[in-house]
Amino acid sequence: MGLVQEIDYGTPASTSEKQVTLTVDGFTVTVPEGTSIMRASMEAGIAIPKLCATDMVDAFGSCRLCLVEIDGRNGTPSSCTTPVAPGMVVHTQTGRLKDIRRGVMELYISDHPLDCLTCAANGDCELQTQAGVVGLRDVRYGYEGDNHVFKKNDGAENFKWMAKDESNPYFTYDPSKCIVCSRCVRACEEVQGTFALTIEGRGFESRVSPGMHQLFIDSECVSCGACVQACPTATLSEKSVIKIGQPEHSVVTTCAYCGVGCSFKAEMRGDELVRMVPYKDGKANRGHSCVKGRFAYGYSTHKERILNPMIREKVTDPWREVSWEEALTYTANEFRRIQYQYGRTSIGGITSSRCTNEETYLVQKLIRQGFRNNNVDTCARVCHSPTGYGLGQTFGTSAGTQDFDSIEQTDVVMIVGANPTDAHPVFASRMKKRLRKGAKLIVLDPRRTDIVRSAHIEAQHHLPLKPGTNVAVVTALAHVIVTEGLFDEAFIRERCDWDEFQDWASFVALPENSPEVVGQLANVDPEEIRGAARLFATGGNGAIYYGLGVTEHSQGSTTVIAIANLAMATGNIGRPGVGVNPLRGQNNVQGSCDMGSFPHELPGYRHISGDAVRDIYESLWGVKLDDEPGLRIPNMLDAAVDGSFKGLYVQGEDILQSDPDTKHVAAGLAAMECVVVHDLFLNETANYAHVFLPGSTFLEKDGTFTNAERRINRVRKVMAPKNGLADWEVTQKLAQAMGLAWNYQHPSEIMDEIAKTTPSFAKVSYDYLEKMGSVQWPCNEQAPEGTPIMHISGFVRGKGKFIRTEYVATDERTGPRFPLLLTTGRILSQYNVGAQTRRTDNIMWHSEDRLEIHPHDAENRGLRDGDWVRLTSRSGETTLRALITDKVSPGVVYTTFHHPDTQANVITTDFSDWATNCPEYKVTAVQVGASNGPSEWQLDYDEQARNSRRIATLEAAE
């Protein structure tokens, strides 16, 4: 197989359209204007020696190995910093250059350990390689003088030597091997944008320093891995490489964490994963990564992973390990019994936003063809279902409008209810890079998220609105744009319905929608609202990025519509640099929606009531499909409590931890007679399961994920499934046990069926993805190379639709008993319910959920930082430790939901979005007070969970 090799051109590519022709070592090469000589030479197949240069960062010119001679010019300029010129004649290998390079290399080696045979970078060290390239055969300077290499010199302490920093769980820093090329520092600045590293000291005393001469773990480093990737020596080395050795083959696949959809090279030694390296040709991440995708894959081999199927008759019984055949036969018999006893609609299923498109497609097919109903839903119900509704109503399609590259042409970035630096860090790095180049920033968020003010970035306008007032504030922005005549009339007349615009404009212009009225309601300075509106309308290309702080409200769909209205009114749709862009939370939540995981829609967002659409599947599947929408997740739970819903197949979701009002979810699950959990671990939902089917990780399967920009990326099998079956095979065997004649031999056949039946996927196949790398749907005869930018010449629905967005206050109100508002979110090191990341070393950065509270609110309650506090709402109570910070406004508290021992969703209520039932996680009236320890509910829950996780075979072995 071999390693997937990528060419390092030394410097970034030029984007100029003007071409320049030059001669390098007698070969003619034509490149874009602004290209470096180094890159031009590499384009011609001539590699110039280098150490400080790499194409992931800008040229630096410090190592002096890449010197060249140019006819007509004096000296030996560095090829990385010298741009090409028309007619230039370059020589890369002359006697003079060879002598200089050998001399420079001698100096490097004179202060470098010569432990190459035992070094972790042996076989993958650029210093070692370049020493060979320049023909180094001797070091005239010896090793006896000043050095950073040895702990002692002639028995005396060497104060220039520094111990290896092993504080980071994933990589080490060995200062003795540092050649001060600054590649790591520049990667941290230019690629990641954290500015956590610097060069301390001067001259011979120079070295890399995290922060203020700190350990890596104590510094601002976010462990994205950019520095490790950039390092040309073993100065920064993955601990996995130190432990296992160098990889010998690699496979390109797609990360299974957030909705960015980063491409990685999974580098292997045999069937053991050595490391994940971001793939430069990945169009979503362009060679960058975050701590989760780069390092947090250890969950795949964690000791708590379940590898054998298990069943039990009652949830109070211990689990019993069984064969696949017994587990699937038992499940099929139970589902048939329940349907016979309670009716056809008494069972249903939940698809996974972490599984592949192909696996999700099969689950909804099983429910519609096998269960013969439409009781299928997905986690998008509790996150981005309002996106589907709102954008579908206004634009005609349920997805974002841009590709990630679009950010590079954006002039004004508006972030609404999203925290990209924590939840979508790789895209956030690209966003921050654009902001450092001069783009303006507007943030609407109750918290002061990291992107509001960070290294070399400060938002022009931060609107810390009161939770629950999104609609009012976005409509107030529109009020300013309309009343001050800042709207794009030409765009609106051409692309939208003018009469609908006039109706909408008359609504937003009403006095109750003015910044002065709304500002008082939302606790936002009216002048900030006016300034933000003017900037967005007049600042050039304006792009809106939003997250769950928009959708997880009782008016989530209304806010999505208001955002779409704002984009249309300013003409910010249909070209690079603009658009409306939902930042999807999970790796395939877009794909799970695309694949027909909603109870009212077949794949491709086509309503189940459409005769023509049903005919496609009825003729292919050989069954009559129900034309009535099925139950949503909240409806399933309600029906279970009422006694009419008795069986559930849950693939790759943990609704007990992730869904709101935990007590109600538990009651619904407890009332069912057959709950089947298909997952990697005994998650919280499995506490109430009767069948557990072990799942496979993204490393153990073939398939595709669809990211937040509609990009369909291949997932490639890296190793055999440790549980014996990929998830699609498990679902197929369950379908066969229920009497369906499925016979897929490979996921590519499932994708062929998807393409055959879904117009937006019509040209998609595995062969086509191998050829193209990835594509963005729609990908069909009308758009054979996919659609990076939507709505270029017209909206999918025809004319863009302006819709009134009347603000209706949530029924969840503060009062004397519950005077604070709780909102929830994520943190960088953890992912979703934490089932994966809690089983990795990421736990070092976030070992518990904390409650952020403003100093004013904490002082009024006598709370100190780190105190245990009791968080109480109308729904329930829990305890956790306080984190006192001014990131939240007075009257607002905030927590994450990554740890089941906190169970933050026992606090959240059953209020939901009016159109989609998306829960209102972001607005819960609460009280906070001092606590001595866990709540009674937490103790009871912990006891029930521990009893539920007993496995009979393990107990017998003990």
Short mmCIF file of N, CA and C in Angstrom, two decimals, residues 836-926:
data_model
loop_
_atom_site.label_atom_id
_atom_site.label_comp_id
_atom_site.label_asym_id
_atom_site.label_seq_id
_atom_site.Cartn_x
_atom_site.Cartn_y
_atom_site.Cartn_z
N GLN A 836 -17.04 9.67 23.05
CA GLN A 836 -15.75 9.39 22.42
C GLN A 836 -14.61 10.15 23.14
N THR A 837 -14.74 11.45 23.26
CA THR A 837 -13.63 12.26 23.77
C THR A 837 -13.35 12.02 25.24
N ARG A 838 -14.36 11.64 26.03
CA ARG A 838 -14.09 11.33 27.44
C ARG A 838 -13.25 10.08 27.60
N ARG A 839 -13.16 9.30 26.54
CA ARG A 839 -12.35 8.08 26.57
C ARG A 839 -11.03 8.29 25.84
N THR A 840 -10.55 9.51 25.88
CA THR A 840 -9.23 9.86 25.35
C THR A 840 -8.55 10.77 26.35
N ASP A 841 -7.31 11.14 26.06
CA ASP A 841 -6.58 12.05 26.95
C ASP A 841 -7.10 13.49 26.89
N ASN A 842 -8.06 13.76 26.04
CA ASN A 842 -8.69 15.09 26.03
C ASN A 842 -9.33 15.43 27.37
N ILE A 843 -9.56 14.41 28.17
CA ILE A 843 -10.16 14.62 29.48
C ILE A 843 -9.28 15.51 30.35
N MET A 844 -8.00 15.63 30.01
CA MET A 844 -7.09 16.50 30.78
C MET A 844 -7.54 17.95 30.76
N TRP A 845 -8.17 18.37 29.65
CA TRP A 845 -8.54 19.78 29.53
C TRP A 845 -9.96 20.06 30.04
N HIS A 846 -10.77 19.03 30.11
CA HIS A 846 -12.16 19.28 30.52
C HIS A 846 -12.68 18.01 31.20
N SER A 847 -12.36 17.89 32.47
CA SER A 847 -12.71 16.66 33.19
C SER A 847 -14.09 16.71 33.80
N GLU A 848 -14.74 17.86 33.72
CA GLU A 848 -16.07 18.00 34.29
C GLU A 848 -16.77 19.19 33.64
N ASP A 849 -18.09 19.16 33.66
CA ASP A 849 -18.85 20.33 33.24
C ASP A 849 -18.82 21.35 34.36
N ARG A 850 -18.60 22.62 34.00
CA ARG A 850 -18.59 23.70 34.98
C ARG A 850 -19.71 24.68 34.66
N LEU A 851 -20.17 25.40 35.66
CA LEU A 851 -21.21 26.41 35.48
C LEU A 851 -20.56 27.79 35.47
N GLU A 852 -20.56 28.44 34.31
CA GLU A 852 -20.05 29.80 34.21
C GLU A 852 -21.08 30.76 34.79
N ILE A 853 -20.63 31.62 35.69
CA ILE A 853 -21.51 32.58 36.34
C ILE A 853 -20.78 33.90 36.48
N HIS A 854 -21.49 35.01 36.28
CA HIS A 854 -20.88 36.34 36.35
C HIS A 854 -20.49 36.67 37.79
N PRO A 855 -19.39 37.40 37.98
CA PRO A 855 -18.96 37.74 39.35
C PRO A 855 -20.05 38.41 40.18
N HIS A 856 -20.86 39.24 39.56
CA HIS A 856 -21.94 39.92 40.29
C HIS A 856 -22.93 38.91 40.84
N ASP A 857 -23.36 37.96 39.99
CA ASP A 857 -24.33 36.96 40.42
C ASP A 857 -23.72 36.01 41.45
N ALA A 858 -22.43 35.72 41.29
CA ALA A 858 -21.76 34.84 42.25
C ALA A 858 -21.64 35.52 43.62
N GLU A 859 -21.28 36.80 43.62
CA GLU A 859 -21.13 37.52 44.89
C GLU A 859 -22.46 37.61 45.63
N ASN A 860 -23.54 37.85 44.89
CA ASN A 860 -24.86 37.93 45.52
C ASN A 860 -25.26 36.62 46.19
N ARG A 861 -24.67 35.51 45.72
CA ARG A 861 -25.02 34.19 46.27
C ARG A 861 -23.92 33.64 47.17
N GLY A 862 -22.89 34.44 47.39
CA GLY A 862 -21.81 34.00 48.28
C GLY A 862 -20.99 32.86 47.71
N LEU A 863 -20.84 32.84 46.41
CA LEU A 863 -20.13 31.74 45.74
C LEU A 863 -18.72 32.16 45.36
N ARG A 864 -17.79 31.22 45.47
CA ARG A 864 -16.43 31.43 45.03
C ARG A 864 -16.10 30.48 43.89
N ASP A 865 -15.07 30.82 43.16
CA ASP A 865 -14.68 29.98 42.03
C ASP A 865 -14.34 28.58 42.52
N GLY A 866 -14.92 27.57 41.87
CA GLY A 866 -14.67 26.19 42.25
C GLY A 866 -15.64 25.62 43.25
N ASP A 867 -16.51 26.46 43.82
CA ASP A 867 -17.51 25.96 44.77
C ASP A 867 -18.51 25.04 44.07
N TRP A 868 -18.97 24.04 44.83
CA TRP A 868 -20.08 23.23 44.33
C TRP A 868 -21.37 24.03 44.44
N VAL A 869 -22.14 24.01 43.36
CA VAL A 869 -23.40 24.77 43.35
C VAL A 869 -24.53 23.86 42.90
N ARG A 870 -25.71 24.20 43.37
CA ARG A 870 -26.91 23.48 42.96
C ARG A 870 -27.63 24.31 41.89
N LEU A 871 -27.84 23.71 40.74
CA LEU A 871 -28.51 24.36 39.62
C LEU A 871 -29.92 23.78 39.53
N THR A 872 -30.92 24.64 39.67
CA THR A 872 -32.30 24.18 39.78
C THR A 872 -33.17 24.89 38.75
N SER A 873 -34.09 24.13 38.14
CA SER A 873 -35.09 24.71 37.24
C SER A 873 -36.45 24.09 37.57
N ARG A 874 -37.44 24.44 36.78
CA ARG A 874 -38.77 23.85 36.98
C ARG A 874 -38.76 22.35 36.67
N SER A 875 -37.78 21.90 35.87
CA SER A 875 -37.74 20.49 35.45
C SER A 875 -36.97 19.61 36.42
N GLY A 876 -35.91 20.14 37.03
CA GLY A 876 -35.09 19.30 37.89
C GLY A 876 -33.91 20.06 38.43
N GLU A 877 -32.97 19.32 39.01
CA GLU A 877 -31.80 19.97 39.58
C GLU A 877 -30.58 19.07 39.43
N THR A 878 -29.41 19.68 39.44
CA THR A 878 -28.15 18.96 39.40
C THR A 878 -27.12 19.81 40.13
N THR A 879 -25.96 19.23 40.35
CA THR A 879 -24.88 19.99 40.99
C THR A 879 -23.63 19.91 40.14
N LEU A 880 -22.86 20.98 40.18
CA LEU A 880 -21.59 21.06 39.48
C LEU A 880 -20.80 22.21 40.09
N ARG A 881 -19.57 22.38 39.66
CA ARG A 881 -18.73 23.41 40.26
C ARG A 881 -18.82 24.72 39.48
N ALA A 882 -18.70 25.83 40.19
CA ALA A 882 -18.84 27.15 39.59
C ALA A 882 -17.53 27.59 38.95
N LEU A 883 -17.65 28.30 37.85
CA LEU A 883 -16.52 28.96 37.19
C LEU A 883 -16.90 30.42 37.04
N ILE A 884 -16.32 31.27 37.86
CA ILE A 884 -16.70 32.68 37.88
C ILE A 884 -15.97 33.40 36.76
N THR A 885 -16.71 34.05 35.87
CA THR A 885 -16.13 34.68 34.68
C THR A 885 -17.04 35.78 34.18
N ASP A 886 -16.43 36.81 33.57
CA ASP A 886 -17.25 37.86 32.97
C ASP A 886 -17.53 37.57 31.50
N LYS A 887 -17.25 36.34 31.04
CA LYS A 887 -17.63 35.96 29.68
C LYS A 887 -19.14 35.94 29.52
N VAL A 888 -19.86 35.66 30.62
CA VAL A 888 -21.32 35.70 30.58
C VAL A 888 -21.79 37.02 31.18
N SER A 889 -22.94 37.46 30.73
CA SER A 889 -23.52 38.71 31.24
C SER A 889 -24.18 38.44 32.59
N PRO A 890 -24.36 39.49 33.39
CA PRO A 890 -25.15 39.32 34.62
C PRO A 890 -26.54 38.79 34.28
N GLY A 891 -27.01 37.86 35.06
CA GLY A 891 -28.32 37.26 34.81
C GLY A 891 -28.30 36.04 33.92
N VAL A 892 -27.12 35.71 33.38
CA VAL A 892 -26.98 34.56 32.48
C VAL A 892 -25.94 33.61 33.05
N VAL A 893 -26.25 32.31 33.05
CA VAL A 893 -25.27 31.28 33.40
C VAL A 893 -25.15 30.31 32.22
N TYR A 894 -24.04 29.60 32.19
CA TYR A 894 -23.74 28.77 31.02
C TYR A 894 -23.04 27.50 31.46
N THR A 895 -23.38 26.38 30.81
CA THR A 895 -22.64 25.15 31.06
C THR A 895 -22.59 24.30 29.81
N THR A 896 -21.72 23.28 29.84
CA THR A 896 -21.62 22.31 28.75
C THR A 896 -22.39 21.05 29.15
N PHE A 897 -22.47 20.09 28.23
CA PHE A 897 -23.28 18.88 28.51
C PHE A 897 -22.49 17.62 28.13
N HIS A 898 -21.18 17.66 28.32
CA HIS A 898 -20.32 16.57 27.87
C HIS A 898 -20.22 15.40 28.86
N HIS A 899 -20.61 15.62 30.11
CA HIS A 899 -20.38 14.61 31.15
C HIS A 899 -21.71 14.12 31.72
N PRO A 900 -21.93 12.80 31.69
CA PRO A 900 -23.21 12.28 32.15
C PRO A 900 -23.43 12.40 33.65
N ASP A 901 -22.34 12.53 34.44
CA ASP A 901 -22.56 12.66 35.87
C ASP A 901 -23.15 14.01 36.24
N THR A 902 -23.06 14.98 35.32
CA THR A 902 -23.73 16.27 35.54
C THR A 902 -25.17 16.22 35.04
N GLN A 903 -25.36 15.61 33.86
CA GLN A 903 -26.67 15.52 33.23
C GLN A 903 -27.36 16.89 33.20
N ALA A 904 -26.73 17.81 32.46
CA ALA A 904 -27.25 19.17 32.38
C ALA A 904 -28.67 19.20 31.84
N ASN A 905 -29.03 18.21 31.04
CA ASN A 905 -30.37 18.25 30.43
C ASN A 905 -31.49 17.83 31.37
N VAL A 906 -31.14 17.46 32.61
CA VAL A 906 -32.21 17.29 33.58
C VAL A 906 -32.81 18.65 33.94
N ILE A 907 -32.05 19.71 33.63
CA ILE A 907 -32.48 21.07 33.92
C ILE A 907 -33.37 21.63 32.81
N THR A 908 -33.05 21.28 31.56
CA THR A 908 -33.76 21.89 30.43
C THR A 908 -35.21 21.41 30.37
N THR A 909 -36.04 22.23 29.72
CA THR A 909 -37.48 22.00 29.73
C THR A 909 -37.95 21.34 28.44
N ASP A 910 -39.24 21.11 28.33
CA ASP A 910 -39.80 20.51 27.12
C ASP A 910 -40.34 21.55 26.15
N PHE A 911 -40.04 22.83 26.37
CA PHE A 911 -40.42 23.84 25.38
C PHE A 911 -39.59 23.61 24.11
N SER A 912 -40.19 23.90 22.95
CA SER A 912 -39.50 23.60 21.70
C SER A 912 -39.92 24.56 20.60
N ASP A 913 -39.19 24.48 19.50
CA ASP A 913 -39.46 25.31 18.34
C ASP A 913 -40.86 25.04 17.80
N TRP A 914 -41.55 26.10 17.44
CA TRP A 914 -42.94 25.99 17.01
C TRP A 914 -43.11 25.17 15.73
N ALA A 915 -42.10 25.13 14.88
CA ALA A 915 -42.24 24.46 13.58
C ALA A 915 -41.67 23.06 13.56
N THR A 916 -40.63 22.80 14.35
CA THR A 916 -39.89 21.54 14.19
C THR A 916 -39.74 20.73 15.46
N ASN A 917 -40.20 21.23 16.59
CA ASN A 917 -40.01 20.57 17.88
C ASN A 917 -38.55 20.55 18.33
N CYS A 918 -37.68 21.36 17.74
CA CYS A 918 -36.31 21.44 18.23
C CYS A 918 -36.34 22.02 19.65
N PRO A 919 -35.73 21.35 20.62
CA PRO A 919 -35.85 21.78 22.01
C PRO A 919 -35.23 23.15 22.26
N GLU A 920 -35.75 23.81 23.27
CA GLU A 920 -35.24 25.13 23.64
C GLU A 920 -34.16 24.97 24.71
N TYR A 921 -33.01 24.43 24.29
CA TYR A 921 -31.90 24.25 25.22
C TYR A 921 -31.34 25.58 25.71
N LYS A 922 -31.45 26.61 24.90
CA LYS A 922 -30.68 27.83 25.16
C LYS A 922 -31.37 28.81 26.09
N VAL A 923 -32.58 28.50 26.54
CA VAL A 923 -33.28 29.39 27.46
C VAL A 923 -33.97 28.56 28.53
N THR A 924 -33.38 28.51 29.71
CA THR A 924 -34.02 27.83 30.84
C THR A 924 -33.87 28.71 32.07
N ALA A 925 -34.99 29.02 32.70
CA ALA A 925 -34.96 29.83 33.92
C ALA A 925 -34.47 28.96 35.07
N VAL A 926 -33.45 29.44 35.78
CA VAL A 926 -32.83 28.63 36.83
C VAL A 926 -32.51 29.48 38.05
#
